[in-house]
Amino acid sequence: MAHLVLKEIEQENFSVDNLIENLSYKATDGRVSQTDFDPLILENIFRKTIDDLKIINDKTKQNIQVLEIECQKEKDICKDKILMLENSYKDSYDYLSVLDKRISNVSTTMSDMGSQLENLNRPRLNLFESHKTAKYFDKFMDGIDNSGVFADDSKLEQAAEVIYKLYILSNDLNDEKFLKANELVLKKYSEIEIKLFQKFHDAFYKNDRKEMKKYLNILSNFKNYQECVNEFIKNLQMAIKNSDDLYSEIIPLCAKTNEIINEVFLNNERIMEQFVKDLFLDRVQSYVTTNLEKYRETDLEKYLDTLYLFYNKTKRISKELSELMKISSESTFFNKLLNEVFQVHLKDYVNLEKTNLQNKFRAHLDRFYEKIGHTKKTQSGFVSNLLSKQTSEIIDDRFLSHDVTTLCIDDAKKSINRSLLLCDANIQPKAIDDMYEIVCQNLCRDHLYYSLDLHINALSSVDFRQEINLHIFPFIKQMNDLMYLFEQFTNVSVIPPVMNSPYYQKIMNKLNQICTDLEIRIDNSLEKAFTVICNHIRHVLQSEQKKTDFKSDNDEIFNQSTIACSKAIKVVENQVRKISNCLDGKNVNNALRELGIKFHRCIYDHLLKFEYNEQGAMAVIRDINEYRMCAKNFNCSVVDKLFTILYSLTNLLVVKPENLQEICSGDNLVIMSKETIESFVQLRSDYRNIKFQINRK
């Protein structure tokens, strides 16, 4: 049993519950649930298993102790080895330091000895070279210019070295007896220089950079070395094809050229700068000018877009080349190149940008008015003259265009974005201010103001005797939407670039002035619209209200309002609905309050025109109740209060004479003047038979 227990304990997924189950099953042969089950057998098995487990536990502890002792021994051995290695490392480091000092001393001594030997040997070499040069000059004095190294083309390098020294010598010998020799030296100097040029060109076309470097080093001592460099740069630039996209070829070419120059030239940075400078001022400038000039006279917008595109590409390429050439960020090399390439085109850029923006705005507006069939007048008094000549033209929301506003703002954004890249930082704020003024003039004053003035003047010609259909309310809604776009454009595109300049306040003043002018015009248009509405209500009341409505001899009481009342309410509800749908915020509240007050005045004045008997007084009270219900649409406590007071005044028409004094002392009428109350009492048909005089302390 012990070996079975040990085997199960050693399993990875050992479980005590499984062990007990297995022991129980094996001890009883699976007869635990039967009636003849003997629990003593199971107890004996469990006790024996516990004893086995104790034995296993003791053996395991002994094994652990043995392993811990062995592990400690290994640990002590490793510790001793580490200490030995540390001591060995320290000794080695000390020995290496001593050795390094000795090597440094030996190196210094050898360098000093080398310098001394060189100083001793240099005069000898100079004397030898001078003697060698003098012998060649003697040959030239005798008219012989093809002796020694000059007679062997395979010794071109040595010949170049000799002729360079002879050339220097000949410049110092100005006596006439050396004239012929000097001429021969100069001739041979030119011949060798040409041969060196040719050798360099051959190496260039073979892409043999080692040979190129060799001959360039030799040519660096010759007077026409720079011409060789210029020719080298010109040949490299010829790799650019006459394609439609020059910019796509510049970076690959410069990367390849930079690799060649770094490998071939000693002064590689200066040569690379010269290559880039020639590339920009020759190929890039020519490419830019050619592609821009074809648009300047025919398509100004295309010209400005292309200028912006080329400038942006050139600036981006300059940044990439600066990283390629490892030029300091403080260097002005590429900024100067950029200015030289575009200086001709940037000279009058701002004026062209403003002209283009002005032309675009005019084109948008002209197309818009042509599309709606309207002729826009620009002379003094244009609106009144226009309306007098075009009385048949319907003035509605067609005269205000969301599309035109969006197009104008988009064009202005493009112009400002271009100016941020192309304008000098010193003139940017003024340029943006000038462009903003163009937007204000063409979009706000020539379009928004103009359309609003048209509507205001059109209100004066509305025939209030006919059913009215006012377009001013949806027009104002559209106007508010467009002004929101204009303000967003100002805050997002115009204000940030001028934030720290004196033009910030100037632009803010313009924005505030535009908003103030439009607000005044909108208030004026609403005032005229309310006047038209009230005149129409008066006309409806006057034409539909009969005197018999309020002085009927019929004793029958009707439970409905008069026809005039119903029609007037219908007009009011229609206009209130339009105002609520088209205006928002405080504007709708102010407008409804103003119209509600005017509507109350219409009803008040209307009631004073009639005389009321008892049946008529009941009829007018029904009308006033309807008017009060209608007044709820204005959502204004002031208007509600006015109609509540008016209802109290009409009660004076129906109460018994002896109760008039009590009614006049009510909360609503106590605030009214004696004249107002008496004017309503006088409307009673029995006024002459009663003696009423209001008594107030």
PDB file of C-alpha atoms in Angstrom, residues 479-695:
ATOM      1  CA  MET A 479     -28.474  85.476 -42.126  1.00  0.00           C
ATOM      2  CA  ASN A 480     -27.626  84.245 -38.609  1.00  0.00           C
ATOM      3  CA  ASP A 481     -26.300  80.962 -40.030  1.00  0.00           C
ATOM      4  CA  LEU A 482     -24.041  82.803 -42.470  1.00  0.00           C
ATOM      5  CA  MET A 483     -22.816  85.203 -39.805  1.00  0.00           C
ATOM      6  CA  TYR A 484     -21.879  82.196 -37.703  1.00  0.00           C
ATOM      7  CA  LEU A 485     -19.721  80.953 -40.598  1.00  0.00           C
ATOM      8  CA  PHE A 486     -18.145  84.390 -40.937  1.00  0.00           C
ATOM      9  CA  GLU A 487     -17.351  84.619 -37.215  1.00  0.00           C
ATOM     10  CA  GLN A 488     -15.902  81.093 -37.215  1.00  0.00           C
ATOM     11  CA  PHE A 489     -13.700  82.024 -40.176  1.00  0.00           C
ATOM     12  CA  THR A 490     -12.517  85.148 -38.339  1.00  0.00           C
ATOM     13  CA  ASN A 491     -11.748  83.347 -35.078  1.00  0.00           C
ATOM     14  CA  VAL A 492     -10.056  80.304 -36.627  1.00  0.00           C
ATOM     15  CA  SER A 493      -8.269  81.606 -39.731  1.00  0.00           C
ATOM     16  CA  VAL A 494      -7.771  85.360 -39.228  1.00  0.00           C
ATOM     17  CA  ILE A 495      -7.213  86.031 -35.528  1.00  0.00           C
ATOM     18  CA  PRO A 496      -4.432  83.495 -34.644  1.00  0.00           C
ATOM     19  CA  PRO A 497      -1.821  84.800 -37.161  1.00  0.00           C
ATOM     20  CA  VAL A 498      -2.264  88.443 -36.006  1.00  0.00           C
ATOM     21  CA  MET A 499      -2.753  87.727 -32.297  1.00  0.00           C
ATOM     22  CA  ASN A 500       0.528  89.365 -31.245  1.00  0.00           C
ATOM     23  CA  SER A 501       0.414  92.292 -33.672  1.00  0.00           C
ATOM     24  CA  PRO A 502      -1.264  95.731 -33.607  1.00  0.00           C
ATOM     25  CA  TYR A 503      -3.652  94.492 -36.315  1.00  0.00           C
ATOM     26  CA  TYR A 504      -5.405  92.167 -33.877  1.00  0.00           C
ATOM     27  CA  GLN A 505      -7.464  94.975 -32.349  1.00  0.00           C
ATOM     28  CA  LYS A 506      -8.111  96.482 -35.760  1.00  0.00           C
ATOM     29  CA  ILE A 507      -9.572  93.222 -37.063  1.00  0.00           C
ATOM     30  CA  MET A 508     -11.625  92.725 -33.893  1.00  0.00           C
ATOM     31  CA  ASN A 509     -13.052  96.228 -34.356  1.00  0.00           C
ATOM     32  CA  LYS A 510     -14.065  95.356 -37.906  1.00  0.00           C
ATOM     33  CA  LEU A 511     -15.770  92.160 -36.761  1.00  0.00           C
ATOM     34  CA  ASN A 512     -17.628  93.980 -33.989  1.00  0.00           C
ATOM     35  CA  GLN A 513     -18.683  96.735 -36.395  1.00  0.00           C
ATOM     36  CA  ILE A 514     -20.027  94.206 -38.906  1.00  0.00           C
ATOM     37  CA  CYS A 515     -22.004  92.440 -36.171  1.00  0.00           C
ATOM     38  CA  THR A 516     -23.330  95.750 -34.809  1.00  0.00           C
ATOM     39  CA  ASP A 517     -24.402  97.006 -38.253  1.00  0.00           C
ATOM     40  CA  LEU A 518     -26.188  93.751 -39.036  1.00  0.00           C
ATOM     41  CA  GLU A 519     -27.872  93.744 -35.641  1.00  0.00           C
ATOM     42  CA  ILE A 520     -29.181  97.275 -36.228  1.00  0.00           C
ATOM     43  CA  ARG A 521     -30.453  96.303 -39.675  1.00  0.00           C
ATOM     44  CA  ILE A 522     -32.102  93.140 -38.335  1.00  0.00           C
ATOM     45  CA  ASP A 523     -33.787  95.114 -35.554  1.00  0.00           C
ATOM     46  CA  ASN A 524     -35.003  97.616 -38.151  1.00  0.00           C
ATOM     47  CA  SER A 525     -36.329  94.818 -40.369  1.00  0.00           C
ATOM     48  CA  LEU A 526     -38.157  93.198 -37.445  1.00  0.00           C
ATOM     49  CA  GLU A 527     -39.670  96.517 -36.462  1.00  0.00           C
ATOM     50  CA  LYS A 528     -40.979  97.029 -40.008  1.00  0.00           C
ATOM     51  CA  ALA A 529     -42.196  93.434 -40.185  1.00  0.00           C
ATOM     52  CA  PHE A 530     -44.125  93.858 -36.927  1.00  0.00           C
ATOM     53  CA  THR A 531     -45.642  97.062 -38.282  1.00  0.00           C
ATOM     54  CA  VAL A 532     -46.811  95.210 -41.407  1.00  0.00           C
ATOM     55  CA  ILE A 533     -48.276  92.399 -39.267  1.00  0.00           C
ATOM     56  CA  CYS A 534     -50.102  94.840 -36.988  1.00  0.00           C
ATOM     57  CA  ASN A 535     -51.436  96.844 -39.943  1.00  0.00           C
ATOM     58  CA  HIS A 536     -52.745  93.624 -41.435  1.00  0.00           C
ATOM     59  CA  ILE A 537     -54.361  92.657 -38.110  1.00  0.00           C
ATOM     60  CA  ARG A 538     -56.010  96.117 -37.912  1.00  0.00           C
ATOM     61  CA  HIS A 539     -57.242  95.687 -41.460  1.00  0.00           C
ATOM     62  CA  VAL A 540     -58.691  92.254 -40.669  1.00  0.00           C
ATOM     63  CA  LEU A 541     -60.402  93.560 -37.534  1.00  0.00           C
ATOM     64  CA  GLN A 542     -61.709  96.653 -39.290  1.00  0.00           C
ATOM     65  CA  SER A 543     -63.086  94.778 -42.289  1.00  0.00           C
ATOM     66  CA  GLU A 544     -64.473  91.754 -40.442  1.00  0.00           C
ATOM     67  CA  GLN A 545     -65.718  93.267 -37.188  1.00  0.00           C
ATOM     68  CA  LYS A 546     -69.307  94.566 -37.356  1.00  0.00           C
ATOM     69  CA  LYS A 547     -70.856  96.957 -34.889  1.00  0.00           C
ATOM     70  CA  THR A 548     -73.686  94.475 -34.400  1.00  0.00           C
ATOM     71  CA  ASP A 549     -71.136  91.974 -33.029  1.00  0.00           C
ATOM     72  CA  PHE A 550     -71.036  93.972 -29.802  1.00  0.00           C
ATOM     73  CA  LYS A 551     -74.465  95.646 -29.826  1.00  0.00           C
ATOM     74  CA  SER A 552     -76.838  92.878 -30.763  1.00  0.00           C
ATOM     75  CA  ASP A 553     -80.548  92.953 -30.022  1.00  0.00           C
ATOM     76  CA  ASN A 554     -80.628  89.173 -30.117  1.00  0.00           C
ATOM     77  CA  ASP A 555     -80.797  87.663 -26.651  1.00  0.00           C
ATOM     78  CA  GLU A 556     -79.261  84.427 -27.851  1.00  0.00           C
ATOM     79  CA  ILE A 557     -75.800  83.877 -26.390  1.00  0.00           C
ATOM     80  CA  PHE A 558     -73.209  82.384 -28.681  1.00  0.00           C
ATOM     81  CA  ASN A 559     -70.352  80.285 -27.291  1.00  0.00           C
ATOM     82  CA  GLN A 560     -67.851  81.168 -29.980  1.00  0.00           C
ATOM     83  CA  SER A 561     -65.676  84.172 -30.773  1.00  0.00           C
ATOM     84  CA  THR A 562     -66.428  86.623 -33.543  1.00  0.00           C
ATOM     85  CA  ILE A 563     -65.172  86.069 -37.099  1.00  0.00           C
ATOM     86  CA  ALA A 564     -62.802  89.042 -36.825  1.00  0.00           C
ATOM     87  CA  CYS A 565     -61.284  87.590 -33.667  1.00  0.00           C
ATOM     88  CA  SER A 566     -60.749  84.165 -35.245  1.00  0.00           C
ATOM     89  CA  LYS A 567     -59.070  85.607 -38.336  1.00  0.00           C
ATOM     90  CA  ALA A 568     -56.846  87.932 -36.307  1.00  0.00           C
ATOM     91  CA  ILE A 569     -55.748  85.057 -34.080  1.00  0.00           C
ATOM     92  CA  LYS A 570     -55.002  82.927 -37.132  1.00  0.00           C
ATOM     93  CA  VAL A 571     -52.742  85.680 -38.501  1.00  0.00           C
ATOM     94  CA  VAL A 572     -50.932  86.048 -35.173  1.00  0.00           C
ATOM     95  CA  GLU A 573     -50.394  82.317 -34.646  1.00  0.00           C
ATOM     96  CA  ASN A 574     -49.008  81.954 -38.173  1.00  0.00           C
ATOM     97  CA  GLN A 575     -46.486  84.754 -37.648  1.00  0.00           C
ATOM     98  CA  VAL A 576     -45.528  83.586 -34.139  1.00  0.00           C
ATOM     99  CA  ARG A 577     -44.857  80.117 -35.532  1.00  0.00           C
ATOM    100  CA  LYS A 578     -42.564  81.578 -38.212  1.00  0.00           C
ATOM    101  CA  ILE A 579     -40.678  83.669 -35.660  1.00  0.00           C
ATOM    102  CA  SER A 580     -40.245  80.713 -33.296  1.00  0.00           C
ATOM    103  CA  ASN A 581     -38.923  78.511 -36.112  1.00  0.00           C
ATOM    104  CA  CYS A 582     -36.561  81.111 -37.557  1.00  0.00           C
ATOM    105  CA  LEU A 583     -35.130  82.892 -34.516  1.00  0.00           C
ATOM    106  CA  ASP A 584     -33.465  81.436 -31.441  1.00  0.00           C
ATOM    107  CA  GLY A 585     -32.213  82.278 -27.986  1.00  0.00           C
ATOM    108  CA  LYS A 586     -32.785  85.797 -26.721  1.00  0.00           C
ATOM    109  CA  ASN A 587     -33.662  86.968 -30.223  1.00  0.00           C
ATOM    110  CA  VAL A 588     -36.872  84.947 -30.375  1.00  0.00           C
ATOM    111  CA  ASN A 589     -37.892  86.045 -26.860  1.00  0.00           C
ATOM    112  CA  ASN A 590     -37.281  89.715 -27.613  1.00  0.00           C
ATOM    113  CA  ALA A 591     -39.055  89.514 -30.960  1.00  0.00           C
ATOM    114  CA  LEU A 592     -42.119  87.761 -29.533  1.00  0.00           C
ATOM    115  CA  ARG A 593     -42.325  90.218 -26.643  1.00  0.00           C
ATOM    116  CA  GLU A 594     -42.205  93.159 -29.056  1.00  0.00           C
ATOM    117  CA  LEU A 595     -44.820  91.669 -31.367  1.00  0.00           C
ATOM    118  CA  GLY A 596     -46.997  90.678 -28.403  1.00  0.00           C
ATOM    119  CA  ILE A 597     -46.995  94.230 -27.060  1.00  0.00           C
ATOM    120  CA  LYS A 598     -47.891  95.613 -30.488  1.00  0.00           C
ATOM    121  CA  PHE A 599     -50.616  92.990 -30.906  1.00  0.00           C
ATOM    122  CA  HIS A 600     -52.091  94.009 -27.540  1.00  0.00           C
ATOM    123  CA  ARG A 601     -52.105  97.625 -28.668  1.00  0.00           C
ATOM    124  CA  CYS A 602     -53.990  96.661 -31.838  1.00  0.00           C
ATOM    125  CA  ILE A 603     -56.709  94.899 -29.836  1.00  0.00           C
ATOM    126  CA  TYR A 604     -56.847  97.685 -27.243  1.00  0.00           C
ATOM    127  CA  ASP A 605     -57.312 100.397 -29.879  1.00  0.00           C
ATOM    128  CA  HIS A 606     -59.807  98.229 -31.734  1.00  0.00           C
ATOM    129  CA  LEU A 607     -62.026  97.774 -28.674  1.00  0.00           C
ATOM    130  CA  LEU A 608     -62.233 101.510 -28.113  1.00  0.00           C
ATOM    131  CA  LYS A 609     -64.010 101.949 -31.453  1.00  0.00           C
ATOM    132  CA  PHE A 610     -67.245 100.177 -30.396  1.00  0.00           C
ATOM    133  CA  GLU A 611     -70.195 100.586 -28.023  1.00  0.00           C
ATOM    134  CA  TYR A 612     -71.276  97.524 -26.067  1.00  0.00           C
ATOM    135  CA  ASN A 613     -74.650  96.441 -24.743  1.00  0.00           C
ATOM    136  CA  GLU A 614     -75.000  93.522 -22.358  1.00  0.00           C
ATOM    137  CA  GLN A 615     -74.938  90.840 -25.111  1.00  0.00           C
ATOM    138  CA  GLY A 616     -72.091  92.652 -26.870  1.00  0.00           C
ATOM    139  CA  ALA A 617     -70.079  92.802 -23.674  1.00  0.00           C
ATOM    140  CA  MET A 618     -70.365  89.036 -23.312  1.00  0.00           C
ATOM    141  CA  ALA A 619     -69.237  88.654 -26.911  1.00  0.00           C
ATOM    142  CA  VAL A 620     -66.181  90.861 -26.413  1.00  0.00           C
ATOM    143  CA  ILE A 621     -65.261  88.947 -23.253  1.00  0.00           C
ATOM    144  CA  ARG A 622     -65.308  85.733 -25.284  1.00  0.00           C
ATOM    145  CA  ASP A 623     -63.038  87.389 -27.845  1.00  0.00           C
ATOM    146  CA  ILE A 624     -60.685  88.606 -25.113  1.00  0.00           C
ATOM    147  CA  ASN A 625     -60.501  85.087 -23.709  1.00  0.00           C
ATOM    148  CA  GLU A 626     -59.448  83.858 -27.134  1.00  0.00           C
ATOM    149  CA  TYR A 627     -56.905  86.657 -27.390  1.00  0.00           C
ATOM    150  CA  ARG A 628     -55.527  85.677 -23.958  1.00  0.00           C
ATOM    151  CA  MET A 629     -55.158  82.081 -25.100  1.00  0.00           C
ATOM    152  CA  CYS A 630     -53.426  83.309 -28.250  1.00  0.00           C
ATOM    153  CA  ALA A 631     -51.114  85.511 -26.133  1.00  0.00           C
ATOM    154  CA  LYS A 632     -49.733  82.368 -24.469  1.00  0.00           C
ATOM    155  CA  ASN A 633     -47.929  81.675 -27.752  1.00  0.00           C
ATOM    156  CA  PHE A 634     -45.696  84.674 -27.108  1.00  0.00           C
ATOM    157  CA  ASN A 635     -44.308  82.942 -24.015  1.00  0.00           C
ATOM    158  CA  CYS A 636     -43.876  86.317 -22.354  1.00  0.00           C
ATOM    159  CA  SER A 637     -45.122  87.308 -18.891  1.00  0.00           C
ATOM    160  CA  VAL A 638     -45.380  90.979 -19.928  1.00  0.00           C
ATOM    161  CA  VAL A 639     -47.767  90.127 -22.776  1.00  0.00           C
ATOM    162  CA  ASP A 640     -49.778  87.810 -20.509  1.00  0.00           C
ATOM    163  CA  LYS A 641     -50.101  90.605 -17.943  1.00  0.00           C
ATOM    164  CA  LEU A 642     -51.265  93.096 -20.582  1.00  0.00           C
ATOM    165  CA  PHE A 643     -54.025  90.799 -21.808  1.00  0.00           C
ATOM    166  CA  THR A 644     -55.032  89.963 -18.227  1.00  0.00           C
ATOM    167  CA  ILE A 645     -55.470  93.690 -17.555  1.00  0.00           C
ATOM    168  CA  LEU A 646     -57.363  94.046 -20.840  1.00  0.00           C
ATOM    169  CA  TYR A 647     -59.662  91.244 -19.748  1.00  0.00           C
ATOM    170  CA  SER A 648     -60.280  93.091 -16.463  1.00  0.00           C
ATOM    171  CA  LEU A 649     -61.067  96.272 -18.411  1.00  0.00           C
ATOM    172  CA  THR A 650     -63.628  94.470 -20.562  1.00  0.00           C
ATOM    173  CA  ASN A 651     -65.290  93.222 -17.377  1.00  0.00           C
ATOM    174  CA  LEU A 652     -66.245  96.857 -16.811  1.00  0.00           C
ATOM    175  CA  LEU A 653     -68.560  96.465 -19.793  1.00  0.00           C
ATOM    176  CA  VAL A 654     -70.588  93.599 -18.344  1.00  0.00           C
ATOM    177  CA  VAL A 655     -70.846  94.141 -14.571  1.00  0.00           C
ATOM    178  CA  LYS A 656     -73.816  95.891 -12.978  1.00  0.00           C
ATOM    179  CA  PRO A 657     -73.340  99.623 -12.458  1.00  0.00           C
ATOM    180  CA  GLU A 658     -73.372  99.284  -8.671  1.00  0.00           C
ATOM    181  CA  ASN A 659     -70.395  96.873  -8.861  1.00  0.00           C
ATOM    182  CA  LEU A 660     -68.183  99.052 -11.051  1.00  0.00           C
ATOM    183  CA  GLN A 661     -66.417 100.661  -8.095  1.00  0.00           C
ATOM    184  CA  GLU A 662     -65.573  97.252  -6.635  1.00  0.00           C
ATOM    185  CA  ILE A 663     -64.166  96.022  -9.964  1.00  0.00           C
ATOM    186  CA  CYS A 664     -62.009  99.132 -10.303  1.00  0.00           C
ATOM    187  CA  SER A 665     -60.409  98.358  -6.965  1.00  0.00           C
ATOM    188  CA  GLY A 666     -59.251  94.913  -8.145  1.00  0.00           C
ATOM    189  CA  ASP A 667     -55.549  93.999  -8.347  1.00  0.00           C
ATOM    190  CA  ASN A 668     -55.385  94.348 -12.115  1.00  0.00           C
ATOM    191  CA  LEU A 669     -57.189  97.728 -12.438  1.00  0.00           C
ATOM    192  CA  VAL A 670     -55.891  99.480  -9.371  1.00  0.00           C
ATOM    193  CA  ILE A 671     -52.711 100.267 -11.270  1.00  0.00           C
ATOM    194  CA  MET A 672     -54.580 101.756 -14.249  1.00  0.00           C
ATOM    195  CA  SER A 673     -55.187 105.478 -14.615  1.00  0.00           C
ATOM    196  CA  LYS A 674     -58.634 106.985 -14.070  1.00  0.00           C
ATOM    197  CA  GLU A 675     -58.762 108.100 -17.694  1.00  0.00           C
ATOM    198  CA  THR A 676     -58.157 104.554 -19.002  1.00  0.00           C
ATOM    199  CA  ILE A 677     -60.851 103.059 -16.779  1.00  0.00           C
ATOM    200  CA  GLU A 678     -63.356 105.797 -17.571  1.00  0.00           C
ATOM    201  CA  SER A 679     -62.666 105.391 -21.310  1.00  0.00           C
ATOM    202  CA  PHE A 680     -63.813 101.772 -21.080  1.00  0.00           C
ATOM    203  CA  VAL A 681     -66.820 102.526 -18.884  1.00  0.00           C
ATOM    204  CA  GLN A 682     -67.918 105.093 -21.446  1.00  0.00           C
ATOM    205  CA  LEU A 683     -68.180 102.296 -24.036  1.00  0.00           C
ATOM    206  CA  ARG A 684     -71.210 100.845 -22.202  1.00  0.00           C
ATOM    207  CA  SER A 685     -74.484 101.482 -24.002  1.00  0.00           C
ATOM    208  CA  ASP A 686     -76.040 102.439 -20.677  1.00  0.00           C
ATOM    209  CA  TYR A 687     -73.286 104.862 -19.759  1.00  0.00           C
ATOM    210  CA  ARG A 688     -75.582 107.886 -20.070  1.00  0.00           C
ATOM    211  CA  ASN A 689     -78.051 106.386 -17.613  1.00  0.00           C
ATOM    212  CA  ILE A 690     -75.515 105.663 -14.890  1.00  0.00           C
ATOM    213  CA  LYS A 691     -73.592 108.171 -12.933  1.00  0.00           C
ATOM    214  CA  PHE A 692     -70.162 106.636 -12.453  1.00  0.00           C
ATOM    215  CA  GLN A 693     -67.206 108.353 -10.997  1.00  0.00           C
ATOM    216  CA  ILE A 694     -64.206 106.410  -9.854  1.00  0.00           C
ATOM    217  CA  ASN A 695     -63.234 107.091  -6.289  1.00  0.00           C
TER     218      ASN A 695
END
